[in-house]
Short mmCIF file of C-alpha atoms in Angstrom, two decimals:
data_model
loop_
_atom_site.label_atom_id
_atom_site.label_comp_id
_atom_site.label_asym_id
_atom_site.label_seq_id
_atom_site.Cartn_x
_atom_site.Cartn_y
_atom_site.Cartn_z
CA MET A 970 149.05 35.34 122.12
CA SER A 971 149.73 39.18 122.93
CA TYR A 972 151.88 42.08 120.91
CA LEU A 973 153.73 42.48 124.17
CA LYS A 974 155.31 39.00 124.58
CA VAL A 975 155.74 38.74 121.77
CA LYS A 976 157.85 41.69 120.75
CA LYS A 977 159.73 40.18 124.29
CA GLU A 978 160.02 36.91 123.21
CA VAL A 979 161.48 38.37 119.58
CA GLN A 980 164.00 41.40 121.65
CA GLN A 981 165.61 37.58 123.34
CA GLY A 982 166.14 36.48 120.09
CA ARG A 983 163.42 33.39 119.81
CA ILE A 984 161.90 34.52 116.31
CA LYS A 985 159.26 32.87 115.15
CA PRO A 986 159.43 31.68 111.83
CA VAL A 987 156.35 32.71 110.52
CA TYR A 988 154.00 35.46 112.66
CA PHE A 989 150.57 36.24 111.75
CA MET A 990 149.33 40.69 113.05
CA TYR A 991 145.67 40.99 112.66
CA GLY A 992 143.48 43.40 113.73
CA THR A 993 143.44 47.37 113.64
CA GLN A 994 146.87 49.41 115.54
CA THR A 995 149.16 49.49 112.53
CA PHE A 996 151.82 50.58 114.66
CA LEU A 997 152.11 47.92 116.88
CA MET A 998 152.02 45.67 113.55
CA GLU A 999 155.17 47.64 112.00
CA ASP A 1000 157.47 48.28 115.25
CA LEU A 1001 156.62 44.17 116.19
CA MET A 1002 158.15 44.22 111.90
CA PHE A 1003 161.30 46.84 113.31
CA HIS A 1004 162.56 44.41 116.29
CA ILE A 1005 161.53 41.32 113.13
CA ILE A 1006 163.53 43.26 111.13
CA LYS A 1007 165.95 43.92 113.86
CA ASN A 1008 167.69 40.72 115.56
CA THR A 1009 167.60 39.57 112.10
CA VAL A 1010 169.46 40.86 109.50
CA ASP A 1011 169.43 44.01 111.68
CA SER A 1012 168.80 47.26 108.68
CA LEU A 1013 165.29 47.78 106.84
CA ASP A 1014 167.18 48.90 103.72
CA ASP A 1015 169.07 44.76 103.93
CA PRO A 1016 168.26 43.56 99.94
CA ASN A 1017 167.08 40.06 101.87
CA VAL A 1018 164.55 42.19 103.91
CA ILE A 1019 160.69 41.96 100.64
CA SER A 1020 157.42 43.45 101.56
CA PHE A 1021 154.60 42.95 99.66
CA SER A 1022 150.78 43.57 99.07
CA LEU A 1023 148.25 41.58 98.41
CA GLN A 1024 146.54 44.11 96.75
CA GLU A 1025 149.58 43.97 93.78
CA THR A 1026 150.98 40.97 94.02
CA LEU A 1027 150.44 37.07 93.55
CA LEU A 1028 150.63 35.84 96.63
CA ASP A 1029 152.78 33.05 94.95
CA THR A 1030 155.04 35.68 94.12
CA ALA A 1031 155.18 35.95 98.08
CA VAL A 1032 155.55 32.87 99.23
CA GLU A 1033 158.56 31.77 96.43
CA GLU A 1034 160.01 34.59 97.84
CA ALA A 1035 160.18 32.92 101.39
CA GLU A 1036 161.34 29.47 99.84
CA THR A 1037 164.26 31.33 98.36
CA PHE A 1038 167.76 30.91 99.80
CA PRO A 1039 168.51 34.66 100.72
CA PHE A 1040 171.12 37.04 99.33
CA PHE A 1041 175.01 35.79 100.75
CA GLY A 1042 172.95 33.46 103.03
CA GLY A 1043 172.07 34.30 106.62
CA LYS A 1044 168.22 35.01 107.08
CA LYS A 1045 165.30 36.71 105.03
CA VAL A 1046 162.29 38.33 106.31
CA VAL A 1047 159.20 38.72 103.73
CA ILE A 1048 156.56 41.43 104.83
CA LEU A 1049 153.34 40.26 102.91
CA LYS A 1050 151.12 43.57 103.70
CA ASP A 1051 146.97 43.43 103.72
CA PHE A 1052 146.61 40.75 103.61
CA SER A 1053 142.90 40.37 102.80
CA LEU A 1054 141.66 36.89 102.05
CA VAL A 1055 140.50 35.59 105.60
CA THR A 1056 138.42 38.55 106.24
CA ALA A 1057 134.87 38.93 104.41
CA LEU A 1058 136.29 42.20 102.37
CA LYS A 1059 135.24 42.46 98.70
CA GLN A 1060 138.42 41.46 97.05
CA GLU A 1061 139.40 45.03 95.46
CA THR A 1062 141.75 43.74 93.06
CA LYS A 1063 141.35 40.81 90.01
CA LEU A 1064 144.49 38.96 91.67
CA GLU A 1065 143.75 35.03 91.47
CA HIS A 1066 145.59 33.92 94.39
CA ASP A 1067 146.39 30.45 95.24
CA VAL A 1068 145.59 30.80 98.94
CA SER A 1069 147.08 26.83 99.08
CA ARG A 1070 150.18 26.61 99.02
CA LEU A 1071 150.25 29.30 101.52
CA GLN A 1072 148.88 26.36 102.98
CA GLN A 1073 151.42 23.86 102.74
CA TYR A 1074 153.85 27.64 103.66
CA ILE A 1075 152.74 26.97 107.19
CA LYS A 1076 152.57 23.95 108.01
CA GLN A 1077 156.20 23.29 106.59
CA PRO A 1078 158.14 26.60 106.62
CA SER A 1079 161.68 27.65 105.22
CA PRO A 1080 164.08 27.48 108.34
CA GLU A 1081 166.00 30.81 106.50
CA ALA A 1082 163.20 32.91 105.81
CA ILE A 1083 160.71 34.62 108.58
CA PHE A 1084 157.83 35.56 106.87
CA ILE A 1085 155.08 38.07 107.99
CA ILE A 1086 151.81 38.56 107.27
CA GLN A 1087 149.55 41.73 107.82
CA ALA A 1088 146.37 41.91 108.45
CA PRO A 1089 145.37 45.27 108.88
CA TYR A 1090 140.98 43.94 109.84
CA GLU A 1091 139.29 44.27 113.21
CA LYS A 1092 137.15 41.23 112.07
CA LEU A 1093 138.10 38.28 111.16
CA ASP A 1094 136.27 36.02 108.94
CA GLU A 1095 136.24 32.52 111.34
CA ARG A 1096 134.43 30.33 108.26
CA LYS A 1097 137.98 30.00 106.35
CA LYS A 1098 140.24 27.15 105.49
CA ILE A 1099 142.80 29.52 105.96
CA THR A 1100 142.18 31.27 108.98
CA LYS A 1101 142.00 29.13 109.95
CA GLU A 1102 145.37 27.51 109.37
CA LEU A 1103 147.13 30.52 110.12
CA LYS A 1104 145.71 30.97 113.65
CA GLN A 1105 146.43 27.27 114.33
CA SER A 1106 150.03 26.82 112.62
CA SER A 1107 152.13 30.76 113.28
CA THR A 1108 152.53 32.48 116.11
CA LEU A 1109 149.18 34.73 116.29
CA VAL A 1110 149.62 38.80 117.54
CA GLU A 1111 146.35 40.83 117.66
CA CYS A 1112 146.58 44.03 117.64
CA PHE A 1113 143.81 45.90 119.05
CA PRO A 1114 143.63 49.57 121.06
CA PHE A 1115 144.93 48.13 124.92
CA ASP A 1116 142.85 48.04 128.00
CA ASP A 1117 144.68 50.76 131.02
CA LYS A 1118 146.74 48.13 132.17
CA MET A 1119 148.38 47.26 127.97
CA LEU A 1120 148.68 50.31 127.72
CA PHE A 1121 150.90 51.63 130.66
CA LEU A 1122 152.99 48.50 130.82
CA TRP A 1123 153.52 49.77 127.14
CA LEU A 1124 154.45 52.92 128.25
CA ASP A 1125 156.57 51.12 131.23
CA ASP A 1126 158.32 49.59 127.91
CA GLN A 1127 158.82 52.35 125.30
CA ALA A 1128 160.59 54.21 128.31
CA LYS A 1129 162.57 51.19 128.75
CA THR A 1130 163.71 51.22 125.72
CA ASN A 1131 164.34 54.76 125.01
CA GLY A 1132 166.06 54.27 128.53
CA PHE A 1133 163.95 56.38 131.06
CA HIS A 1134 161.61 55.51 133.64
CA PHE A 1135 158.24 56.61 134.13
CA SER A 1136 157.09 58.03 137.60
CA ASN A 1137 153.58 56.60 137.92
CA GLU A 1138 152.18 61.10 137.55
CA GLY A 1139 154.31 61.02 134.42
CA LYS A 1140 152.73 58.42 132.27
CA GLU A 1141 148.82 59.52 133.05
CA GLN A 1142 150.38 63.47 131.92
CA LEU A 1143 151.61 62.40 129.08
CA LEU A 1144 147.86 60.12 128.92
CA ALA A 1145 145.93 63.35 129.61
CA ARG A 1146 148.31 65.58 127.55
CA THR A 1147 147.89 63.26 123.85
CA GLY A 1148 145.30 60.57 124.01
CA PRO A 1149 145.75 57.06 123.72
CA LYS A 1150 147.31 57.92 119.77
CA LEU A 1151 150.54 55.21 120.08
CA LEU A 1152 152.70 56.82 116.79
CA MET A 1153 152.35 60.49 118.86
CA LEU A 1154 153.31 58.33 122.20
CA ALA A 1155 155.89 57.08 120.65
CA SER A 1156 156.92 59.54 118.83
CA GLU A 1157 157.41 61.68 122.66
CA MET A 1158 158.48 59.88 124.02
CA GLU A 1159 161.69 59.79 121.65
CA LYS A 1160 162.10 63.65 123.02
CA LEU A 1161 161.45 62.60 127.10
CA ALA A 1162 164.08 60.45 126.89
CA LEU A 1163 166.83 62.97 124.83
CA TYR A 1164 165.63 65.12 127.55
CA VAL A 1165 166.28 63.63 130.41
CA GLY A 1166 169.04 61.06 129.36
CA GLU A 1167 170.26 57.89 130.29
CA ASN A 1168 168.15 56.25 133.16
CA GLY A 1169 166.26 59.41 134.31
CA VAL A 1170 162.77 59.92 135.37
CA VAL A 1171 159.48 61.71 134.16
CA ASP A 1172 157.17 63.61 136.06
CA ALA A 1173 154.89 64.98 135.77
CA GLU A 1174 156.31 68.33 135.07
CA ILE A 1175 159.21 67.03 132.56
CA VAL A 1176 155.93 66.09 130.64
CA ASP A 1177 153.74 69.44 131.29
CA LEU A 1178 157.12 70.87 130.12
CA LEU A 1179 158.29 69.79 126.72
CA VAL A 1180 155.12 68.12 125.34
CA ALA A 1181 152.40 69.82 123.71
CA ARG A 1182 148.02 68.85 124.52
CA SER A 1183 146.72 68.00 121.52
CA LEU A 1184 143.83 69.96 119.84
CA GLU A 1185 140.94 67.28 121.45
CA GLN A 1186 143.25 67.33 124.80
CA ASP A 1187 142.54 71.14 124.57
CA VAL A 1188 138.89 70.78 123.30
CA PHE A 1189 138.64 68.57 126.60
CA ALA A 1190 140.19 70.74 129.18
CA LEU A 1191 137.99 73.69 127.54
CA ILE A 1192 135.22 71.78 128.68
CA GLU A 1193 135.82 70.91 130.83
CA PHE A 1194 136.75 74.48 132.94
CA ALA A 1195 133.53 75.21 131.49
CA VAL A 1196 132.01 73.12 133.66
CA LYS A 1197 134.30 73.97 136.53
CA GLN A 1198 132.60 77.32 135.76
CA ARG A 1199 136.17 79.14 135.03
CA LEU A 1200 134.64 80.69 131.48
CA ASP A 1201 137.37 82.51 131.80
CA LYS A 1202 140.25 80.04 131.43
CA ALA A 1203 138.20 77.37 129.06
CA LEU A 1204 138.46 81.76 126.23
CA ILE A 1205 141.47 81.82 126.97
CA ILE A 1206 141.59 78.32 125.79
CA TYR A 1207 139.70 79.19 122.74
CA HIS A 1208 141.11 81.78 121.38
CA ASP A 1209 143.90 80.60 121.41
CA LEU A 1210 143.57 77.59 119.28
CA LEU A 1211 142.14 80.73 117.30
CA LYS A 1212 144.89 82.00 117.20
CA GLN A 1213 146.44 78.70 115.86
CA LYS A 1214 144.55 79.24 112.48
CA GLU A 1215 141.70 76.35 113.35
CA GLU A 1216 138.51 76.92 112.66
CA PRO A 1217 135.00 77.43 115.16
CA LEU A 1218 133.06 75.42 112.83
CA LYS A 1219 135.50 72.31 113.46
CA LEU A 1220 136.45 73.79 117.22
CA LEU A 1221 132.41 73.33 117.74
CA ALA A 1222 132.16 69.66 116.27
CA LEU A 1223 134.68 67.74 118.21
CA ILE A 1224 132.82 69.83 121.30
CA ALA A 1225 129.96 68.65 120.51
CA ARG A 1226 131.33 64.68 119.68
CA GLN A 1227 132.65 65.11 123.00
CA LEU A 1228 129.44 65.92 125.40
CA ARG A 1229 127.81 62.75 122.72
CA ILE A 1230 130.62 60.63 124.62
CA TYR A 1231 129.61 62.05 127.72
CA TYR A 1232 125.70 61.59 127.04
CA GLN A 1233 126.46 57.79 125.68
CA VAL A 1234 128.69 56.85 128.45
CA LYS A 1235 125.85 58.38 130.79
CA GLU A 1236 123.60 56.16 129.74
CA MET A 1237 125.21 53.30 129.31
CA THR A 1238 126.40 53.53 132.48
CA ARG A 1239 122.86 54.18 133.55
CA ARG A 1240 122.20 51.31 132.13
CA SER A 1241 125.21 49.26 134.26
CA TYR A 1242 127.58 48.00 131.20
CA SER A 1243 131.19 48.27 131.79
CA GLN A 1244 134.20 50.40 130.61
CA LYS A 1245 134.47 46.95 128.01
CA GLN A 1246 131.74 46.95 127.60
CA MET A 1247 130.79 51.51 126.32
CA ALA A 1248 134.39 51.12 124.17
CA SER A 1249 133.55 47.92 122.39
CA GLN A 1250 130.55 49.62 121.46
CA LEU A 1251 131.03 52.72 121.19
CA LYS A 1252 134.20 52.30 119.10
CA LEU A 1253 135.99 54.52 121.46
CA HIS A 1254 139.75 53.68 122.90
CA PRO A 1255 139.11 52.12 126.24
CA TYR A 1256 140.73 55.73 128.26
CA VAL A 1257 138.65 57.49 126.07
CA VAL A 1258 136.55 56.08 127.63
CA LYS A 1259 137.53 55.98 131.55
CA LEU A 1260 138.11 59.80 131.08
CA ALA A 1261 134.64 60.72 130.44
CA SER A 1262 133.55 58.20 133.02
CA GLN A 1263 135.55 60.43 134.96
CA GLN A 1264 133.52 63.57 133.56
CA VAL A 1265 129.64 61.86 134.00
CA ASP A 1266 129.08 62.94 137.17
CA LYS A 1267 128.69 65.99 137.01
CA PHE A 1268 126.38 66.40 134.65
CA GLN A 1269 122.42 64.90 134.52
CA GLY A 1270 121.69 63.35 131.43
CA LYS A 1271 118.46 66.03 130.86
CA GLN A 1272 121.38 68.92 130.91
CA LEU A 1273 123.69 66.87 128.85
CA LEU A 1274 120.25 66.54 126.28
CA LYS A 1275 120.13 70.51 126.48
CA LEU A 1276 123.61 70.90 125.24
CA LEU A 1277 123.61 68.50 122.19
CA GLU A 1278 120.40 70.68 121.29
CA ALA A 1279 122.05 73.64 121.69
CA ALA A 1280 125.46 73.19 119.54
CA THR A 1281 122.71 71.36 117.70
CA ASP A 1282 121.39 74.72 117.12
CA THR A 1283 124.48 76.74 117.03
CA ASP A 1284 126.20 75.20 113.96
CA TYR A 1285 122.78 75.66 112.72
CA ALA A 1286 123.19 79.05 113.49
CA ILE A 1287 126.56 79.56 112.38
CA LYS A 1288 126.03 77.54 108.65
CA THR A 1289 122.62 79.60 107.45
CA GLY A 1290 124.50 83.39 108.94
CA LYS A 1291 121.88 84.32 111.94
CA MET A 1292 125.62 84.92 113.76
CA ASP A 1293 129.44 85.40 114.06
CA LYS A 1294 130.65 81.54 114.54
CA VAL A 1295 134.00 82.84 116.82
CA LEU A 1296 131.54 84.28 119.43
CA ALA A 1297 128.53 81.35 117.88
CA VAL A 1298 130.60 78.90 119.60
CA GLU A 1299 131.71 81.48 122.77
CA LEU A 1300 128.33 81.41 123.24
CA LEU A 1301 128.00 78.09 123.30
CA LEU A 1302 130.20 77.45 126.04
CA MET A 1303 129.54 80.30 128.46
CA LYS A 1304 125.52 78.06 128.01
CA LEU A 1305 127.78 74.86 129.11
CA ALA A 1306 128.86 77.28 132.85
CA SER A 1307 124.90 77.82 132.38
CA VAL A 1308 123.33 74.76 132.51
CA HIS A 1309 126.45 73.10 134.62
CA SER A 1310 125.32 75.24 137.00
CA LYS A 1311 122.23 75.69 137.95
#
């Protein structure tokens, strides 16, 4: 079941006895956990909220806690983190876990407890019995990077939670400024909510006013200006980043990474890969692939290869002391504008 669907159920008070959350987006796990707690015992500091890590605690202990009657009645929330027993990963603990206890529990969970199991891993081992049992007998929540549609739905949901609304341009501009980083987006939306007030509307102009670009987005803008032969704008961003104490070698690495993404997306587009397939193959967020896809038509494949070689040569020249690092990156930006103009 999707994170947004489960969250809606939780907000409506339809809370299930066992939740199994897995995937690489731990922010979604923590956010959903917060809403479950808020709608059951109200506070993270409540004595009826107990958290364990499987790397430090026997599985028996967590199950016994879930079976124990809550303090002062009411409900109890038991959280079991780092649940690696559903993966093929080698266990980094000497603890001997009795998986059968958990299998018995999820078939007949305690009516006084909400048991939250978190597995922050990309893949599950479908051969394991406990994996099958959890997928069958608990509320399964997949916590993976959103595609475009889900990302926009999530932004609307977060805006509603914070008491304001987005214009379409506002959402696009926020993503352009921060990238698809959920934790950063959530933090920025709290700031936007304070600015526009209850039932306010956040548009692109307000985002520009309040939200600073991330380093990755600055590098993206820097390359885009160079591609458009607006070298003056590209150099202004570059020197602003230097004033912020960003290292030229770090900026060079980010420029090279972005060019590499462009080349990979260009080649995969030529081979008729979908953006979803590209994101999966390259292990990139779908929104990053979308932005790259909008840029690659401005390049030929050979041009991108030349630029990647130039970035490698620049890195070598800096590290061998043949060229000043600030000047070397400036020359690379000039080459970026020059190669594209040809």
